Coordinates of C-alpha atoms and ligand atoms in Angstrom, one line a residue:
X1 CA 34.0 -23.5 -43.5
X2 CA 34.0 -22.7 -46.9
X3 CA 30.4 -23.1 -49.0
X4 CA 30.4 -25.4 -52.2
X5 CA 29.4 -23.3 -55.2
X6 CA 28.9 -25.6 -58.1
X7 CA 28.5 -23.1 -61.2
X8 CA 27.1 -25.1 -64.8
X9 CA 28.2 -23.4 -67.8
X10 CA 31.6 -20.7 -68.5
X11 CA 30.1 -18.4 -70.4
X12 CA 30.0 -14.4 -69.4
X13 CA 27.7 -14.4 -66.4
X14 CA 29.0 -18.3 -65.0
X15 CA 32.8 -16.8 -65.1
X16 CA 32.0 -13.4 -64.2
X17 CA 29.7 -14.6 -60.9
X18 CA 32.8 -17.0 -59.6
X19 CA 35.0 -13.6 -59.6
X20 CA 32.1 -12.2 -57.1
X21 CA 32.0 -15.2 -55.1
X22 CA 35.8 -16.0 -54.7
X23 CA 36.5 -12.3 -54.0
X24 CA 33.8 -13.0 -50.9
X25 CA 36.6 -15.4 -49.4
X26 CA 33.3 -17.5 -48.1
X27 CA 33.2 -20.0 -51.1
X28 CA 34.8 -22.7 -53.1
X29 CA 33.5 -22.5 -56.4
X30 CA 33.6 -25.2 -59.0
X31 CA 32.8 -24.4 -62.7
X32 CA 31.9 -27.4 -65.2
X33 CA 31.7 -26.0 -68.9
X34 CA 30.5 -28.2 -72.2
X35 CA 32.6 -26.9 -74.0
X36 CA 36.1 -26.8 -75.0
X37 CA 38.9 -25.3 -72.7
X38 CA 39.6 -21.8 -74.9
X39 CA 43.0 -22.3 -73.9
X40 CA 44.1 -24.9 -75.0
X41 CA 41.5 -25.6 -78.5
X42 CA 41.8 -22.9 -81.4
X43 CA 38.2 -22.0 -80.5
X44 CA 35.8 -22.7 -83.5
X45 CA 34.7 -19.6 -85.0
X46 CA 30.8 -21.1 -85.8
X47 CA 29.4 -20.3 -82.1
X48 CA 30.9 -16.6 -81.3
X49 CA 29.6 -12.9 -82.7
X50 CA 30.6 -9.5 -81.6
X51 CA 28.9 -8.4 -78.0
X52 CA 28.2 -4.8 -77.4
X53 CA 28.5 -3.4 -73.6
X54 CA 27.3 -0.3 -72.2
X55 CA 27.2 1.2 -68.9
X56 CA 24.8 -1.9 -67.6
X57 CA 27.3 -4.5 -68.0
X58 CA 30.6 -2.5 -67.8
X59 CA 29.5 -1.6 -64.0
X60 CA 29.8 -5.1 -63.5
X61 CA 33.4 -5.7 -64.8
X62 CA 34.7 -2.9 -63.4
X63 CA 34.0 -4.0 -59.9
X64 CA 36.7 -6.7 -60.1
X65 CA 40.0 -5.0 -60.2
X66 CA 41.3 -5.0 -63.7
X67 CA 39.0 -6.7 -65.5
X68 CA 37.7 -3.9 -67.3
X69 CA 40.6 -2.8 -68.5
X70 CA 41.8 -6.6 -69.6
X71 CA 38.5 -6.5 -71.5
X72 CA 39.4 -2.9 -73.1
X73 CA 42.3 -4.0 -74.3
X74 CA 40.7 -6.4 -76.6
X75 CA 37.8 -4.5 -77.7
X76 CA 37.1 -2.0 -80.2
X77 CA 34.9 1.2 -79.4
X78 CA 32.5 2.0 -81.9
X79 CA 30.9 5.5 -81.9
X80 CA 28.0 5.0 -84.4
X81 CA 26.3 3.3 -87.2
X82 CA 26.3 3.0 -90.9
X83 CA 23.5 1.3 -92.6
X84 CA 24.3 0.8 -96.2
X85 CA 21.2 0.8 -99.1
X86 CA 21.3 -0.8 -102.7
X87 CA 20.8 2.6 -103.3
X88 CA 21.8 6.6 -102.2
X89 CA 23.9 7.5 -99.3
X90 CA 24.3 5.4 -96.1
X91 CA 22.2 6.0 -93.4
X92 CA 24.5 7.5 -90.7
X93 CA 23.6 7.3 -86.7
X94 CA 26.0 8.9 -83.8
X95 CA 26.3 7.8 -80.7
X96 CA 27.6 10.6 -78.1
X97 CA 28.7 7.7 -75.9
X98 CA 30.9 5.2 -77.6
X99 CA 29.8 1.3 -77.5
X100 CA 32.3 -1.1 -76.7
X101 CA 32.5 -4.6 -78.6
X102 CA 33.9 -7.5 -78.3
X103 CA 33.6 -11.1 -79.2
X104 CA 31.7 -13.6 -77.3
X105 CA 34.6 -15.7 -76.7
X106 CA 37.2 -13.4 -76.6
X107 CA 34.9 -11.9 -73.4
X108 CA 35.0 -15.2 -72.3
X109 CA 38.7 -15.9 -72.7
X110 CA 39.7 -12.7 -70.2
X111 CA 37.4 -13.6 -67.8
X112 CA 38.4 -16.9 -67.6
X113 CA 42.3 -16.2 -67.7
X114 CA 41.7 -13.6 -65.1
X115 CA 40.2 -16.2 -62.8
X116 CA 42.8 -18.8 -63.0
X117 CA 45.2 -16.2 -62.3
X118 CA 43.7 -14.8 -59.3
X119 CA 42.6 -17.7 -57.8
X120 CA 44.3 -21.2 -56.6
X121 CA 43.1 -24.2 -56.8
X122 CA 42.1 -24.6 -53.2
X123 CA 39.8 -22.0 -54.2
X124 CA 38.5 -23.1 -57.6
X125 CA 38.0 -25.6 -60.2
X126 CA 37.5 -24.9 -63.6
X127 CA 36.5 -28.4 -65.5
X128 CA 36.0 -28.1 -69.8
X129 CA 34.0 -31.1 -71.9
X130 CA 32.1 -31.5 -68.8
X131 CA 28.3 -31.9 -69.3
X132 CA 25.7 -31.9 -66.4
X133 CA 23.3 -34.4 -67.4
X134 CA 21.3 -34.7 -64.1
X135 CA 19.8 -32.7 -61.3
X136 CA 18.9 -34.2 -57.7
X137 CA 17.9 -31.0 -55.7
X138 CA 16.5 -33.6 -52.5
X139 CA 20.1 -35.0 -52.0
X140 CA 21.6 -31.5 -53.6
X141 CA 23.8 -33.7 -56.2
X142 CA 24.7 -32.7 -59.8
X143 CA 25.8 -35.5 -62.3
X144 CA 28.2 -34.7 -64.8
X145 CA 29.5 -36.5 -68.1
X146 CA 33.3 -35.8 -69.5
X147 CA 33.2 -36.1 -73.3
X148 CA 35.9 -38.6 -72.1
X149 CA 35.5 -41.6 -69.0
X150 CA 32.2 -41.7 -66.7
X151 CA 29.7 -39.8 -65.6
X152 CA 29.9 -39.0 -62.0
X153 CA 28.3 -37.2 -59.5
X154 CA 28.9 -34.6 -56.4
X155 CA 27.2 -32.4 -54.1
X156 CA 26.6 -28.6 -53.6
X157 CA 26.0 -26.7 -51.2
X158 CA 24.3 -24.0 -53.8
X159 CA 23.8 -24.7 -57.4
X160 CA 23.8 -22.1 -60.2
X161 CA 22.2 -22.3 -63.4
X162 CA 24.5 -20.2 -65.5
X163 CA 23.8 -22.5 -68.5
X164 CA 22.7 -20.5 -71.1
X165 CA 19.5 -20.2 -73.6
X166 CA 18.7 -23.9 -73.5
X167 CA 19.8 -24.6 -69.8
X168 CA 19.3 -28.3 -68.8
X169 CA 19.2 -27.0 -65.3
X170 CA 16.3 -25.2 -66.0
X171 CA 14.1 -27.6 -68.1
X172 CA 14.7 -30.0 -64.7
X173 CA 13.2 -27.2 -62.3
X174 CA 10.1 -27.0 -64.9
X175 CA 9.5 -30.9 -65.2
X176 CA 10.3 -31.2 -61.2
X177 CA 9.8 -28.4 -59.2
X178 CA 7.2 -26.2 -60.9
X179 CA 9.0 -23.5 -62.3
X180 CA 7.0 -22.0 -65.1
X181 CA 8.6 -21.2 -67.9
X182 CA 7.5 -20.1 -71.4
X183 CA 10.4 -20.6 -74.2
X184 CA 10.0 -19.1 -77.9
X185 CA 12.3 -19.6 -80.9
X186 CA 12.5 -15.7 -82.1
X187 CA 11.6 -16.1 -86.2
X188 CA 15.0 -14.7 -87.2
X189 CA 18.2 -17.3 -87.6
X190 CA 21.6 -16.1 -87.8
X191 CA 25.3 -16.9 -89.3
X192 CA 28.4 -15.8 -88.0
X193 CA 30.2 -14.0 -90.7
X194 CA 34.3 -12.9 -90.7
X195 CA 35.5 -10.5 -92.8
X196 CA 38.6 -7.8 -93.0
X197 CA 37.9 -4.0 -92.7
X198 CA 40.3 -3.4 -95.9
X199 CA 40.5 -4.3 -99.2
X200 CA 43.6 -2.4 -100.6
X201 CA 43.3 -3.6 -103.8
X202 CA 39.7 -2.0 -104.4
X203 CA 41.0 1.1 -103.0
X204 CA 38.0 0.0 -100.3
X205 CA 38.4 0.7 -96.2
X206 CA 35.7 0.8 -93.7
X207 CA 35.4 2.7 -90.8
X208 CA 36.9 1.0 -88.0
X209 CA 35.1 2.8 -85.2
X210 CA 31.6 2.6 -86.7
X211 CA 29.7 -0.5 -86.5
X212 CA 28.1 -1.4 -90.2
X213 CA 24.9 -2.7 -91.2
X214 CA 23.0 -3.4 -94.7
X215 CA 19.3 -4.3 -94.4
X216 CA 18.8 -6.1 -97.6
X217 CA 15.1 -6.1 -97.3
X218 CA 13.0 -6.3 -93.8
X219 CA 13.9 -10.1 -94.2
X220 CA 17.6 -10.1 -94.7
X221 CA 20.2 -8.2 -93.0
X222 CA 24.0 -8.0 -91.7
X223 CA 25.5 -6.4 -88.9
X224 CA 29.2 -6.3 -89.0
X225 CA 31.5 -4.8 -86.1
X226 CA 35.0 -3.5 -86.0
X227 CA 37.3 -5.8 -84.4
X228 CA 41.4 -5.4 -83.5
X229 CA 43.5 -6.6 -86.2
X230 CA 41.3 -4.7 -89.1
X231 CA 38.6 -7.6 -88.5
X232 CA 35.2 -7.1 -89.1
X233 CA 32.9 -9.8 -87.3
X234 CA 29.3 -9.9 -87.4
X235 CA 26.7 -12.1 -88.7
X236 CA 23.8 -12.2 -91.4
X237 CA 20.6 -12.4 -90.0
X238 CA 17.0 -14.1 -92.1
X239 CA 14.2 -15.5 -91.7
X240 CA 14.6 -19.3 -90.7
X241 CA 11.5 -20.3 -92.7
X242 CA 12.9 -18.4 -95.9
X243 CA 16.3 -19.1 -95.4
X244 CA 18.2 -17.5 -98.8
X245 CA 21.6 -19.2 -98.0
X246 CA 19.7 -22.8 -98.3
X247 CA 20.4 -23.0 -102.0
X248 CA 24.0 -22.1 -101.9
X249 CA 26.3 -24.8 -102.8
X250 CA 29.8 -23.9 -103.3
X251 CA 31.8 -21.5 -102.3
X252 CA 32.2 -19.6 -105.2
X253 CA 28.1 -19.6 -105.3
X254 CA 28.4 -17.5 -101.1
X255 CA 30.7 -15.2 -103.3
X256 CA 28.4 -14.5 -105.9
X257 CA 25.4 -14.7 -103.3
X258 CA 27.3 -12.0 -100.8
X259 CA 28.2 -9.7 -104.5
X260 CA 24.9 -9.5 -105.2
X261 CA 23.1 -8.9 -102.0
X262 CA 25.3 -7.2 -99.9
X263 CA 27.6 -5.4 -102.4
X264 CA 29.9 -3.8 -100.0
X265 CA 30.7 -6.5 -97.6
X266 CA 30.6 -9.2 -100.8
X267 CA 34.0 -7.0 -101.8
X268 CA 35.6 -7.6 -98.4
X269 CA 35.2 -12.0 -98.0
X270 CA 37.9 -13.5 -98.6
X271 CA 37.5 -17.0 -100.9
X272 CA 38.4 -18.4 -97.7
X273 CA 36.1 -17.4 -95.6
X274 CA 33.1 -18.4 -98.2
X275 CA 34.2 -21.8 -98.1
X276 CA 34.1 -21.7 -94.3
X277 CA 31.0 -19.7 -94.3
X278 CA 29.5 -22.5 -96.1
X279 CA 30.6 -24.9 -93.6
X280 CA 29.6 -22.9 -90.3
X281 CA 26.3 -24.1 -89.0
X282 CA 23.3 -21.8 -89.0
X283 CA 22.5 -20.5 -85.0
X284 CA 19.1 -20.1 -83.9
X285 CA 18.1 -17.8 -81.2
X286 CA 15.6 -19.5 -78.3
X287 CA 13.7 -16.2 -75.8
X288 CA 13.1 -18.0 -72.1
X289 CA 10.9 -16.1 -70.2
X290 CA 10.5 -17.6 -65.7
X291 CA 8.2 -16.7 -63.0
X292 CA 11.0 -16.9 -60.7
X293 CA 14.9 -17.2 -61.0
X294 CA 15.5 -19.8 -58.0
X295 CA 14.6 -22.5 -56.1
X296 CA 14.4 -23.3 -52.2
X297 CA 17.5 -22.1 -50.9
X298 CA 20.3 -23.6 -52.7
X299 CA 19.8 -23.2 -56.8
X300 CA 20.2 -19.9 -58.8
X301 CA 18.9 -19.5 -62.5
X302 CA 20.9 -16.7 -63.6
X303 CA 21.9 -14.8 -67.3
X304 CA 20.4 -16.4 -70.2
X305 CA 19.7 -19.2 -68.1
X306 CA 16.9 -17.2 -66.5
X307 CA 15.9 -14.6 -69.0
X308 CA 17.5 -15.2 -72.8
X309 CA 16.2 -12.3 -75.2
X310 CA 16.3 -11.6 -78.7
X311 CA 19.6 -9.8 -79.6
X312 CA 17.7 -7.0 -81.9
X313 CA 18.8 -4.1 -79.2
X314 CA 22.1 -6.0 -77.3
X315 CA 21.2 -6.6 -74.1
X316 CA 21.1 -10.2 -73.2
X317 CA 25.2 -10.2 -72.1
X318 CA 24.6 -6.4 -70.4
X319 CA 21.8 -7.7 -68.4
X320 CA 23.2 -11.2 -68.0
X321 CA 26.2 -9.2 -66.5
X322 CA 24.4 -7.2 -63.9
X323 CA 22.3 -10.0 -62.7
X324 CA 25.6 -10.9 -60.9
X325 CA 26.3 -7.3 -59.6
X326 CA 22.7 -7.1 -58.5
X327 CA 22.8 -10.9 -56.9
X328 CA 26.4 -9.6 -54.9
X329 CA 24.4 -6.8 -53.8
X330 CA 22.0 -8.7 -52.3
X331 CA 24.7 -11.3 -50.6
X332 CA 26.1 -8.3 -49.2
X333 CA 22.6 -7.2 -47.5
X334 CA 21.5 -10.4 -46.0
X335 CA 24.8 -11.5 -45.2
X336 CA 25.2 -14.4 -48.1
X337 CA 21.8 -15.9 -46.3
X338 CA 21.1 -17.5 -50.1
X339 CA 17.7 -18.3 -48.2
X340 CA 16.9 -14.5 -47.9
X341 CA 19.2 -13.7 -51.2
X342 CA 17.6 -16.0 -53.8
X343 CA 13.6 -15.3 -53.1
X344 CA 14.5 -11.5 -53.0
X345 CA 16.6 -12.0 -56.4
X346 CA 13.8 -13.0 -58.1
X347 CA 11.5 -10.5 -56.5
X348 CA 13.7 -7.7 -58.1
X349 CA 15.1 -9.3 -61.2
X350 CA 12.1 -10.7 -62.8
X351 CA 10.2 -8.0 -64.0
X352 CA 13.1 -6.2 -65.2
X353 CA 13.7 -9.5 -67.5
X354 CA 10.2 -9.4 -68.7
X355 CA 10.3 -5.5 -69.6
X356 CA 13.5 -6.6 -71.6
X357 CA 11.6 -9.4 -72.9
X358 CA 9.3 -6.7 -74.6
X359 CA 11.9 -4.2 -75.2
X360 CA 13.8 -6.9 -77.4
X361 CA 10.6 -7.8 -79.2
X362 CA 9.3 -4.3 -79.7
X363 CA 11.9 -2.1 -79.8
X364 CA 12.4 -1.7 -83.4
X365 CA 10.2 -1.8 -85.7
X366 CA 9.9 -4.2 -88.9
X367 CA 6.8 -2.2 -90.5
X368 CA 9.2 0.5 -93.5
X369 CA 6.4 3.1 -92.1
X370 CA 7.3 2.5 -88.5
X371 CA 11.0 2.6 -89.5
X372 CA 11.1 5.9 -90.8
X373 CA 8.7 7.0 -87.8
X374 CA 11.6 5.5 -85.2
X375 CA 14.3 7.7 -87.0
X376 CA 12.1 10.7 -86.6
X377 CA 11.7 10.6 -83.3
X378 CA 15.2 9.3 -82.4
X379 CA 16.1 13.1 -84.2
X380 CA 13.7 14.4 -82.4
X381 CA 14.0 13.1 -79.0
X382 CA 17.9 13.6 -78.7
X383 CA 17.5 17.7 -80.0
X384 CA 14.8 18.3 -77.0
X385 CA 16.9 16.1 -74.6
X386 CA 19.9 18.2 -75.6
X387 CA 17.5 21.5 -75.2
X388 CA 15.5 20.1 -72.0
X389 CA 17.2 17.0 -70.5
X390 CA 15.2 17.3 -66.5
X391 CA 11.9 17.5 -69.0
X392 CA 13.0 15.0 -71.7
X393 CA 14.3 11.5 -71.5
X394 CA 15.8 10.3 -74.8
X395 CA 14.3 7.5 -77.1
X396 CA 14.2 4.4 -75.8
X397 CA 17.1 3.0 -77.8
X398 CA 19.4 5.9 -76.7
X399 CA 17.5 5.4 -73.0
X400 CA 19.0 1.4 -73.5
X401 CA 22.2 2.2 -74.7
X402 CA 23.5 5.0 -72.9
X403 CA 21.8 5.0 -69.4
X404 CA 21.4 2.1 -66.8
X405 CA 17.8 2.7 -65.5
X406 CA 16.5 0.0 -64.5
X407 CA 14.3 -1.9 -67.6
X408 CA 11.0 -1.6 -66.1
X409 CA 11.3 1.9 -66.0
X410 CA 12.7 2.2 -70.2
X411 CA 9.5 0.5 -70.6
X412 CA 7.0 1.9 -68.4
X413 CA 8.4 5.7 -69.9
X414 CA 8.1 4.0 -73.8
X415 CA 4.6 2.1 -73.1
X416 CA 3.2 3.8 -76.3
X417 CA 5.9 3.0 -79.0
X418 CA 6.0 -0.5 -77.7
X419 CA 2.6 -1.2 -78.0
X420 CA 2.3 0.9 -81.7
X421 CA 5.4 -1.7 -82.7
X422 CA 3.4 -4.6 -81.6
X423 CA 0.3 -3.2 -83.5
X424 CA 2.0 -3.4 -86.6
X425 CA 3.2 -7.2 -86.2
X426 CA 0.9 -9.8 -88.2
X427 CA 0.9 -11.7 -85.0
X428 CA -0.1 -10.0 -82.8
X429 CA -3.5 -8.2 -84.1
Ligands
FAD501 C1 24.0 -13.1 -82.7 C2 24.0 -12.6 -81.2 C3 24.4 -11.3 -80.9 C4 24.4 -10.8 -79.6 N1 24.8 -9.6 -79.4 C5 24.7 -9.1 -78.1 C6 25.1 -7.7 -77.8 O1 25.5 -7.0 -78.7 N2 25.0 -7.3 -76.5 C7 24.6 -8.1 -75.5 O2 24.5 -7.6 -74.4 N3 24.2 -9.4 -75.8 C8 24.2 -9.9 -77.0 N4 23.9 -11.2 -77.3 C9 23.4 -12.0 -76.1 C10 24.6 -12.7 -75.4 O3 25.4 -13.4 -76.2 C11 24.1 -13.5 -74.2 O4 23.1 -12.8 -73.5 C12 25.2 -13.9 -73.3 O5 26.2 -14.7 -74.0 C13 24.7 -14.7 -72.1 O6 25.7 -15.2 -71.3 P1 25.5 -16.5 -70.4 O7 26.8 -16.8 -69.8 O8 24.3 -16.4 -69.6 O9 25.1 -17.7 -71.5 P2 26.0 -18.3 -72.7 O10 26.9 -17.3 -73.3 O11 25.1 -19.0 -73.5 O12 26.9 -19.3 -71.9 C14 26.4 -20.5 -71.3 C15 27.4 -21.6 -71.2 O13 26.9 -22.8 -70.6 C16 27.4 -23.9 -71.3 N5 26.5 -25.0 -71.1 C17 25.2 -25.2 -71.7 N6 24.7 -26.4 -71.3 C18 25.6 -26.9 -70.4 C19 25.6 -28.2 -69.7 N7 24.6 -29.1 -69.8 N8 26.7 -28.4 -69.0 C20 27.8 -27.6 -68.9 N9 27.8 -26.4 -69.6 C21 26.7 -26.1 -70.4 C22 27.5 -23.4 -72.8 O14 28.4 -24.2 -73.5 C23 27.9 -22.0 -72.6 O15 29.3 -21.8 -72.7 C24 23.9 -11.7 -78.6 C25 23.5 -13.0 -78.9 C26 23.5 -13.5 -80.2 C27 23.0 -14.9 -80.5

């Protein structure tokens, strides 16, 4: 017989573990999402941003036949950076290995339309505007609210927590079963920003395979990305206590505000876009950190659920990605036994998320001294790896971005420039 799966939330990690399970032919999965079905709702703009993917996650798509390639199709590859300056040239970075980017919810739009296409409904359910509100592991129900009609409830067999940053699931396993769990707002808030890569009448273009960024000063900066269709999507990040967008008040003021600060992109919003911009609501960005990722034999915390990160160095998605190649792995070795599976997932998860934890936090530097330190020996770092790469191992951006060792072993290897990074915070002297 077939288990019950009951998976809570359709983001990247939920949709992409219910292609693992379903392609098992053991389980029946059911997903229940807050949200909107993307199909059917022009999705609102306010709660999506560009995603990069390296090896780390891509390894996990391309295990499911196709789905790379889907996700290809609708992504842009960017092989570098441009940080802009009030002042002088732009600051250019290569990458020898392109990134790929997409949009959060486009990502989630393939996965999900690859789903529903590959499996019936036998085999799945997929349920939109469908809350869980409640968690009873003793009689192993879930209760779930429709933004329409009455809550109800049903059972599992196995529950998974794929529920994001602020994961209900996960705040009942704290307040009822123990799990300890530290949770931190990061100090940075963030607003999605659209813009187009061309404006024809300025004679202005931007490099559609370079992913472009102005740091205003080490308070305010934007990150836009390259998108199909001569988009450019990204977000302005600041500090939430001195949040610079507060005062604006019309749209023609997020004009002048954009002008001013962020030359370049200011050129390239359309009127618009400023009065939606002004609309959009601000998005703040919560780090969860878990001595374990389960509990008993039957729930799974898993993605952001178990291990959201800041997004400074792109890695929440890739790692929420390869938790579920790493969890299939270990179905495969102990037989889907969830009550040898789960306990050994966490064993072997967990302090990979908390070396990301601190290679989020640390990674890059804030300090101007420790900035132009990081560039130096970036430079320096990729010329002796290129000279001596069985002696050398690249900086630990590059070591991120372009390799898939595991991220105990980035950190263990970059120790030292963590720690000098955290040395320079005010915090944590
Ligand atoms: C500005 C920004 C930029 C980022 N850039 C990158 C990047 O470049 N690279 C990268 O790897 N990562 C990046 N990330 C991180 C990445 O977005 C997350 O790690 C990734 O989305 C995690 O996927 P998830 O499915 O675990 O969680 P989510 O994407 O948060 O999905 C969880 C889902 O659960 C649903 N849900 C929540 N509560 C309930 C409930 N009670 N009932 C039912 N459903 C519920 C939510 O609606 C949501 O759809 C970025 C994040 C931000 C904020």
């Amino acid at each position: 017989m077939l288990q019950k799966v009951v998976i809570v939330g359709a983001g990247p990690t939920g949709l992409l573990l219910a292609h693992y399970l379903l392609r098992r032919g053991k389980y029946r999965v059911e997903l229940y999402e807050r949200r909107s079905d993307p199909r059917l709702v022009d999705v609102s703009q306010d709660r999506t941003f560009p995603i990069s993917l390296q090896e780390r996650g891509r390894k996990a798509l391309r295990k499911i036949a196709g789905l790379e390639e889907a996700i290809i199709s609708a992504s842009v590859f960017c092989n570098g950076s441009k940080i802009y300056r009030q002042r002088g040239k732009a600051l250019e970075i290569s990458r020898t290995i392109p990134l790929l980017t997409i949009d959060r919810n486009r990502l989630v739009m393939i996965l999900l339309q690859h789903l529903t296409q590959t499996y019936n409904s036998d085999q799945l359910t997929v349920k939109f505007s469908c809350q869980c509100v409640e968690v009873d592991r003793s009689a192993k129900t879930v209760t779930l609210k429709p933004e329409q009609g009455e809550a109800f409830s049903l059972t599992y067999d196995r529950l998974v927590a794929a529920d994001g940053a602020r994961s209900p699931i996960r705040d009942y396993l704290v307040q009822d079963a123990g799990l300890q769990c530290d949770q931190n707002y990061v100090p940075d808030a963030y607003k999605s920003v659209f813009l187009t890569r061309l404006n024809p009448a300025l004679g202005l273009e931007l490099e559609p395979d370079k992913i472009h960024g102005w740091n205003r000063d080490n308070k305010t900066r934007m990150l836009m990305v390259p998108q199909p269709g001569d988009q450019l999507n990204g977000v302005i990040i600041f500090e939430q206590e001195q949040n610079p967008l507060s005062s604006l008040r019309t749209k023609e003021e997020v004009l002048t505000f954009f002008q001013e600060n962020f030359p370049l992109f200011g050129q390239l919003m359309s009127p618009e876009e400023a009065e939606a911009f002004w609309h959009r609501l601000v998005g703040r960005v919560l780090t969860v950190q878990c001595d374990r990722f389960h509990e008993g034999d039957s729930i799974l915390l898993i993605g952001d659920a178990a291990h959201a990160v800041s997004p400074s160095i792109g890695q929440g998605c890739n790692a929420s990605l390869e938790d579920v190649l790493i969890f299939e792995r270990l179905l495969e070795q102990y037989e889907d036994d969830w009550a040898l599976v789960l306990p050994t997932f966490s064993e072997q998860r967990v302090p990979d998320a908390h070396a990301l934890r601190e290679l989020s936090d640390y990674s890059f530097p804030r300090a101007k001294r420790l900035v132009a330190e990081y560039f130096l020996r970036l430079k320096i770092r990729r010329f002796l790896h290129r000279c001596f790469p069985q002696w050398v191992k690249p900086f630990v951006f590059d070591l991120l971005l372009d390799h898939d060792l595991p991220y105990s072993q980035v950190l263990r290897l970059h120790q030292g420039w963590i720690n000098k990074v955290k040395r320079s915070l005010p915090q944590s002297s």
